[in-house]
XYZ file of C-alpha atoms in Angstrom:
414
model
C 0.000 0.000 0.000
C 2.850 2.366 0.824
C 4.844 1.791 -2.297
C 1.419 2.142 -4.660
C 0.933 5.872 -2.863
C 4.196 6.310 -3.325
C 3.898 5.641 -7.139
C 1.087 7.419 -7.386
C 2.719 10.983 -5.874
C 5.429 10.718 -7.893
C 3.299 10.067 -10.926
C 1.086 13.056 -10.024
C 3.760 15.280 -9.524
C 5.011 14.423 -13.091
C 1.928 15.488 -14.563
C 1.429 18.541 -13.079
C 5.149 19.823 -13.914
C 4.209 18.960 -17.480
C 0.835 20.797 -17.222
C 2.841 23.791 -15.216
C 5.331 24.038 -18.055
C 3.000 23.928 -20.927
C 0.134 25.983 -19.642
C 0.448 27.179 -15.891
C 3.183 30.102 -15.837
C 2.423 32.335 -18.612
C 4.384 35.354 -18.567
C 3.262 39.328 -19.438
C 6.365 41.720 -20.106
C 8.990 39.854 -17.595
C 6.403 39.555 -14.867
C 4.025 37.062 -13.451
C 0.279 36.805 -14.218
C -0.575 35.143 -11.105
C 2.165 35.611 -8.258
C 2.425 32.358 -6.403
C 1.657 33.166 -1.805
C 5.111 33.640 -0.496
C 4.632 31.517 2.397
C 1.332 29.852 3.030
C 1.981 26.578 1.001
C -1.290 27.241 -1.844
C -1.011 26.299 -4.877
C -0.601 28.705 -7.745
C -4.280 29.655 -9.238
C -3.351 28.376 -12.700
C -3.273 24.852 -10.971
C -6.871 23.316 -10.370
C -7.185 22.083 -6.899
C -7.550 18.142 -6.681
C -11.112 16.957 -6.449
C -10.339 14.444 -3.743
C -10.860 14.975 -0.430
C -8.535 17.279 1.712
C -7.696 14.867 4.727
C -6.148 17.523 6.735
C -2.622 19.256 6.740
C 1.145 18.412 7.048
C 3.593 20.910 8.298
C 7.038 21.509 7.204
C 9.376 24.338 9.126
C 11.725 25.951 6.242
C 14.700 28.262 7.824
C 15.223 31.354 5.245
C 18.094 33.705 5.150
C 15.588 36.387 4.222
C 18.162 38.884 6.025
C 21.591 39.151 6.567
C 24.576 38.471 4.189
C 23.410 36.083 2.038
C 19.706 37.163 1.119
C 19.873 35.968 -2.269
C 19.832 32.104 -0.756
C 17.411 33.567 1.179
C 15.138 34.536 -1.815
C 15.864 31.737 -3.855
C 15.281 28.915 -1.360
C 11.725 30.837 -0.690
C 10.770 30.506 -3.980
C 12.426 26.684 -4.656
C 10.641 25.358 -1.890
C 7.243 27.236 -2.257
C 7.387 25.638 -5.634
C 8.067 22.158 -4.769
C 4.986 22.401 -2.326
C 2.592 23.913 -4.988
C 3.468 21.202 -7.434
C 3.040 18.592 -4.806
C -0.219 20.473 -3.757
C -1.910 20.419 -7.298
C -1.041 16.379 -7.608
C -3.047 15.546 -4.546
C -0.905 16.256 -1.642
C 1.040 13.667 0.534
C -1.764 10.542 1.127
C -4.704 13.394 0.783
C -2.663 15.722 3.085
C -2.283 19.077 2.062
C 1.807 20.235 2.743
C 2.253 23.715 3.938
C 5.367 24.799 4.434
C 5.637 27.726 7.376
C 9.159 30.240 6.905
C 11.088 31.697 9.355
C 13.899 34.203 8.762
C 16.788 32.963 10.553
C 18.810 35.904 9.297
C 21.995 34.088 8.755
C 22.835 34.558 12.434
C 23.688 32.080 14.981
C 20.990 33.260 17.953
C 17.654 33.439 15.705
C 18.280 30.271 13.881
C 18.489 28.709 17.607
C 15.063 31.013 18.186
C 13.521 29.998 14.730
C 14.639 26.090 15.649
C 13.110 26.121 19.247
C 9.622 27.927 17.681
C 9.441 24.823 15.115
C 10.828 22.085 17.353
C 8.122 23.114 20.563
C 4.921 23.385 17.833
C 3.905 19.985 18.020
C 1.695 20.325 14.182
C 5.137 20.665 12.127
C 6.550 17.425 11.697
C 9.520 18.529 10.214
C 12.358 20.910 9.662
C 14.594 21.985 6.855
C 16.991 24.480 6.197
C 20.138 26.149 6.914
C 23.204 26.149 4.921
C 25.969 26.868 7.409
C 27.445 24.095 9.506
C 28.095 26.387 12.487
C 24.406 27.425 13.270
C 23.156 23.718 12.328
C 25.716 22.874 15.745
C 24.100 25.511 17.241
C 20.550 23.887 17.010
C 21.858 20.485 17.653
C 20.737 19.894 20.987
C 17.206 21.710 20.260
C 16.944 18.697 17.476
C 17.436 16.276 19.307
C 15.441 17.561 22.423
C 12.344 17.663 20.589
C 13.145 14.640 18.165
C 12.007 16.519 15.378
C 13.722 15.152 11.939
C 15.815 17.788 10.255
C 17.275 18.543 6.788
C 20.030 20.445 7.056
C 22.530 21.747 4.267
C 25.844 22.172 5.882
C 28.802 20.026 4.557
C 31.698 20.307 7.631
C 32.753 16.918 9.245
C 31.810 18.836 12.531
C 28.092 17.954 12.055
C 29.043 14.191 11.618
C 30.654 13.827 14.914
C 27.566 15.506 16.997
C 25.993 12.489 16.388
C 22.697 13.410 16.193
C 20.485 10.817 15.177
C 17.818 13.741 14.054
C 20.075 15.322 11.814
C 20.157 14.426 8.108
C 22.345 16.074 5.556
C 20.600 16.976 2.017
C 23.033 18.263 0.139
C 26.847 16.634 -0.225
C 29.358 16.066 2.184
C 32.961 17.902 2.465
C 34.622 14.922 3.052
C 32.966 13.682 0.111
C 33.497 17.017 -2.275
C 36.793 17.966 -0.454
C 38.635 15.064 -1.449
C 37.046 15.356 -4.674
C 38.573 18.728 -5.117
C 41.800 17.685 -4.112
C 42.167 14.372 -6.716
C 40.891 16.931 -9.772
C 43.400 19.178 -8.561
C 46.099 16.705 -8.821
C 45.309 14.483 -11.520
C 44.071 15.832 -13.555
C 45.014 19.849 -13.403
C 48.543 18.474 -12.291
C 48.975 20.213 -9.202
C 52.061 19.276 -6.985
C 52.260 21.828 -4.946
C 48.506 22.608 -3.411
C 48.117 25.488 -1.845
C 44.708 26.469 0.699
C 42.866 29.075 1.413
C 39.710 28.723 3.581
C 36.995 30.041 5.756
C 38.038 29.633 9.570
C 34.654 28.468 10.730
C 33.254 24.677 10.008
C 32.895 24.768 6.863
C 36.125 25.863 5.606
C 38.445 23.719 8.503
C 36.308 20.625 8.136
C 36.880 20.359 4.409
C 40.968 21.880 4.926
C 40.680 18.548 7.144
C 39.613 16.478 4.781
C 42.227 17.948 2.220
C 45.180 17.287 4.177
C 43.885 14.131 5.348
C 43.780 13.229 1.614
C 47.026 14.758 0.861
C 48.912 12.494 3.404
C 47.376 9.267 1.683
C 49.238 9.804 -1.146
C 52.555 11.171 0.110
C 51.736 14.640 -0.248
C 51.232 17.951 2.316
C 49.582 21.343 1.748
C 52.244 23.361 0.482
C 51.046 26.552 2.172
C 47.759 27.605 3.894
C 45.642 30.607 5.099
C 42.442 31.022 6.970
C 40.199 33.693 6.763
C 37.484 35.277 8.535
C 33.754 35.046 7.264
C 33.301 39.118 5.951
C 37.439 39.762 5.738
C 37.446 41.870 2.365
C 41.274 41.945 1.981
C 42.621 38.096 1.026
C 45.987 39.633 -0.537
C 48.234 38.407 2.191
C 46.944 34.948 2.196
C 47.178 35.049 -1.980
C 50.555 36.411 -2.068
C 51.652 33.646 0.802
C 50.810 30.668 -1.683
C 52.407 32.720 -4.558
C 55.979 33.007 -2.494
C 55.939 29.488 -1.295
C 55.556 28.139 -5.428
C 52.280 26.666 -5.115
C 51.044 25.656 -8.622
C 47.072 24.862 -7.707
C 45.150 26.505 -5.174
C 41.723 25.552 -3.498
C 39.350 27.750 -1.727
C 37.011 26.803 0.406
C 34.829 29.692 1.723
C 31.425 30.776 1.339
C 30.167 32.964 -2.064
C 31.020 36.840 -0.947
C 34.413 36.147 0.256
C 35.166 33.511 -2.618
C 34.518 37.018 -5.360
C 37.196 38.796 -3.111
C 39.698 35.976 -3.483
C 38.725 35.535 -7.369
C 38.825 39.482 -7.843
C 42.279 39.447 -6.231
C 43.536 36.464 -7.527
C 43.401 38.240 -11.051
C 44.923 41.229 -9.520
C 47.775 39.704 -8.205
C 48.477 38.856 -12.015
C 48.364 34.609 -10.514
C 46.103 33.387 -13.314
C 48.609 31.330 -14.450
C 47.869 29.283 -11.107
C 44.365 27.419 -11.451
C 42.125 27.723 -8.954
C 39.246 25.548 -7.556
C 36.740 26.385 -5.435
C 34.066 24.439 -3.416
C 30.200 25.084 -3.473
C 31.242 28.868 -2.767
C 32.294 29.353 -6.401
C 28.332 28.628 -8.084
C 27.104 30.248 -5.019
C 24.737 33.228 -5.985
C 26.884 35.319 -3.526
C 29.643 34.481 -5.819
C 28.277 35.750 -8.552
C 26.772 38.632 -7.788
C 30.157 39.880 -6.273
C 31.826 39.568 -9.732
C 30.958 42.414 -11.805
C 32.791 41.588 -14.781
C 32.281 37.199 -15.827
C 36.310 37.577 -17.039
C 37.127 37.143 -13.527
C 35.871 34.266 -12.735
C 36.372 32.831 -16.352
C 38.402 29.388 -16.343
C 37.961 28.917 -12.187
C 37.021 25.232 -11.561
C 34.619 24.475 -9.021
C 33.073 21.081 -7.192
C 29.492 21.435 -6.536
C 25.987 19.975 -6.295
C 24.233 22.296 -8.830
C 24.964 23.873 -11.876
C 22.545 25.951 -14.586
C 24.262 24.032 -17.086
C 23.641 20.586 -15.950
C 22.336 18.487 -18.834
C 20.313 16.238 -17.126
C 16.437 16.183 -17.758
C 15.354 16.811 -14.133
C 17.339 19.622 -13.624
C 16.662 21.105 -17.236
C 13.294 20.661 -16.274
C 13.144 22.574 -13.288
C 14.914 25.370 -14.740
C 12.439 26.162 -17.580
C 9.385 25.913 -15.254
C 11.264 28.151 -12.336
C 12.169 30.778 -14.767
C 8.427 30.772 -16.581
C 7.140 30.958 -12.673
C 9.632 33.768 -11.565
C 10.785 35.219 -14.280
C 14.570 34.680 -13.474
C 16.950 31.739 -13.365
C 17.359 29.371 -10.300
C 20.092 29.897 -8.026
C 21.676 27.459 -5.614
C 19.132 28.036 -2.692
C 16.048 27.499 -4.680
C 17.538 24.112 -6.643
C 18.221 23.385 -2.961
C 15.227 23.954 -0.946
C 13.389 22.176 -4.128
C 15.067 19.063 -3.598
C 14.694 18.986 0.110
C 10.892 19.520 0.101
C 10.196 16.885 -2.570
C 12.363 14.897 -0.471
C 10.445 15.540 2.814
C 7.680 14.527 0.486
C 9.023 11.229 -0.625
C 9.250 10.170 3.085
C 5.834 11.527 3.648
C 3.990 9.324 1.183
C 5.045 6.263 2.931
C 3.745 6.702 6.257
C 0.428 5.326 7.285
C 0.209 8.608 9.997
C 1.441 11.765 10.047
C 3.626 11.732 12.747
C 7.653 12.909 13.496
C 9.036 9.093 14.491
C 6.968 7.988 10.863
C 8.927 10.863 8.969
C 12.364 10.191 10.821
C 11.643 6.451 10.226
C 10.875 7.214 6.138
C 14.056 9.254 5.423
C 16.251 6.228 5.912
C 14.124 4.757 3.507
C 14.601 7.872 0.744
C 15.719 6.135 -2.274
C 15.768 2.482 -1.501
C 13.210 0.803 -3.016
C 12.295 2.831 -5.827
C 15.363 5.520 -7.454
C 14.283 9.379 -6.431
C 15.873 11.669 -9.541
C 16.199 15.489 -8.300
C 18.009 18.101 -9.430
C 21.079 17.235 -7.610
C 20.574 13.244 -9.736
C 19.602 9.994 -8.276
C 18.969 10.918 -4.111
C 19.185 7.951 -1.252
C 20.075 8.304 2.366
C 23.175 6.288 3.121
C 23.882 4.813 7.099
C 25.091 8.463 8.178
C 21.575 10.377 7.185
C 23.440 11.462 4.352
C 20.947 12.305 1.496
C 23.984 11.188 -1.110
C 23.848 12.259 -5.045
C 26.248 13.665 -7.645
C 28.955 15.839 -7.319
C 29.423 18.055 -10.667
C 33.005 19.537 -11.609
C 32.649 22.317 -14.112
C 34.375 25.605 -15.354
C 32.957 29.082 -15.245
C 32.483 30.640 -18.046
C 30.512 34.499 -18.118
C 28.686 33.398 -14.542
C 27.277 29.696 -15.534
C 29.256 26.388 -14.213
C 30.237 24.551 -17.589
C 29.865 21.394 -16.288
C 32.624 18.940 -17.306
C 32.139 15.853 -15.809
C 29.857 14.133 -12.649
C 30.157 11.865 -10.151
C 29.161 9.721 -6.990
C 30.676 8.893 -3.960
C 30.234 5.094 -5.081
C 32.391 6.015 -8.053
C 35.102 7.966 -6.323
């Protein structure tokens, strides 16, 4: 019974992206006909509502960096996950239950994402929480998680988040000791790096995958050459460039989030070094990123290892991107490919259980991808034996703002 419900969600939710891109999201001058609510989970009023009977509702929480320094994830991961709820919506629902998502700025900031966690956790109606792309505030709501035993999505890559532990916490996009090393073997075989230099953000993220770097290093005989951290909103990286450049280092990797990886690009070109390459992590198709880098020439010919791409020439993804951009009127950015992804994946788990409860969701996510293959934007999903929601890693090339991807990957092929 749970696998024919399942069938049949996934089945409706194919139709109605058909119907939304032929017929749903028509478009006057750039703008939409029929704006989409921001945040109460309806569907869009092109869609016809289901017929069937509406057995009640299923709550989602959905952190939002609607302020702070990265409002553009903020905005796009809005919009990515309102959309993945409509579309689900207009098939049917989850087993006749209508999913409504309910956002809460956390602001990028370590205090209200541990006030926005502690509102979702204590309401007893959402089932579920997803959200948050920094590993440092995902430790900060750690102990709220598992308090409340609420099941949890969470975006943030470091190695720190694996050692909490937490049985609530599950990871839905990739892992830096998964991308890291991933980095580190394209930088060596094939951009034929010898001497690797680092630089890197000095909170989780960016010393949990400079970790896993040198970890990987020292398996094959090799160290870092040189190194710098960095702190998150430090606008001058020339010292740390010109460090690497001294001590010879013929392939650097930076891993730091989108604003301060335009600095280092920006500089990088500066400091006349483009004969170096360079390869980022996730920071370099972060929307950040790109809106820090006026002119595409700088950030022409920098690699990157990420989890999303514009350019990705998969169906699902190609897919999404049409219907986004006739919804919005704009192009996807990380945050809303993101937030997709992790609400059709809430949904997934949701279709198998017989009641809508948290232990029947956190039960169900271990189950993402096991018996019948869930294809997202990020490729084929599953959860592995560490809550990791594992897929592709893509290694592209910029080229005027877009990630030319070049080849893909999974952690069973690495």
């Amino acid at each position: 019974m749970k696998h024919e419900l399942r069938r049949r969600l996934i089945a409706m939710i194919l139709c109605v992206a058909m119907v939304a891109m032929l017929a749903g999201c028509s478009q006057n001058g750039g703008e939409q006909t029929v704006a989409p609510p921001a945040e109460t989970g309806q569907a869009p009023a092109e869609v016809n509502e289901p017929k069937s009977e509406v057995k009640g509702e299923v709550k989602i929480g959905v952190f939002v960096s609607k302020t702070g320094p990265q409002p553009l994830d903020g905005d796009g991961g809005t919009k990515g996950a309102q959309m993945a709820a409509d579309e689900i919506n207009a098939a049917g629902g989850v087993n006749g239950y209508k999913l409504v998502l309910q956002f809460e700025d956390d602001a990028n900031d370590a205090n209200t994402t541990m006030n926005v966690a502690t509102k979702f956790a204590s309401d007893e109606s959402i089932l579920g929480m997803l959200g948050i792309m920094s590993s440092s505030y995902t430790v900060a709501i750690s102990d709220i998680v598992k308090d409340y035993k609420i099941p949890m999505l969470q975006g943030g890559g470091s190695i720190t988040i694996d050692k909490l532990e937490n049985p609530y916490l599950f990871r839905f996009r990739l892992a830096d000791s998964f991308v890291a090393r991933v980095a580190a073997n394209y930088m060596i075989n094939t951009l034929g790096a010898k001497n690797i230099g680092v630089l890197y953000s000095g909170d989780d993220y960016g010393t949990g995958a400079f970790q896993v770097i040198t970890s990987y290093l020292d398996t094959l005989g090799m160290k870092v050459t040189a190194s710098e951290a960095h702190n998150r909103g430090d606008t001058d990286m020339t010292a740390g460039l010109l460090k690497l450049k001294d001590a010879g280092c013929d392939g650097i990797i930076v891993w730091s989030h989108g604003a301060e990886c335009a600095i280092i690009c920006r500089q990088y070109r500066e400091l006349e070094m483009d004969t170096v390459p360079i390869l980022g992590g996730p920071g370099f198709v972060n929307a950040a990123f790109y809106a820090g880098i006026s002119d595409p020439a700088i950030s022409n010919g920098t690699y990157c290892t990420a989890d999303w791409s514009l350019d990705n020439p998969n169906q699902a993804p190609k897919d999404f991107v049409k219907r986004y951009t006739e919804l919005y009127g704009t192009n996807p950015n990380t945050a809303a490919s993101f937030w997709y992804d992790a609400v059709m994946i809430m949904a997934d788990a949701l279709g198998r259980c017989d009641e809508m409860t948290r232990e029947n969701l956190y039960n169900e996510l271990f189950n993402v991808g096991k018996d019948q293959e869930l294809i997202l934007n990020c490729g084929s999903v599953y959860c592995d034996e560490n809550r990791n929601l594992d897929h592709e890693v893509i290694i592209g090339q910029n080229q005027d703002n877009v990630l030319q991807v070049i080849t893909s990957l999974k952690e069973s092929e690495f």
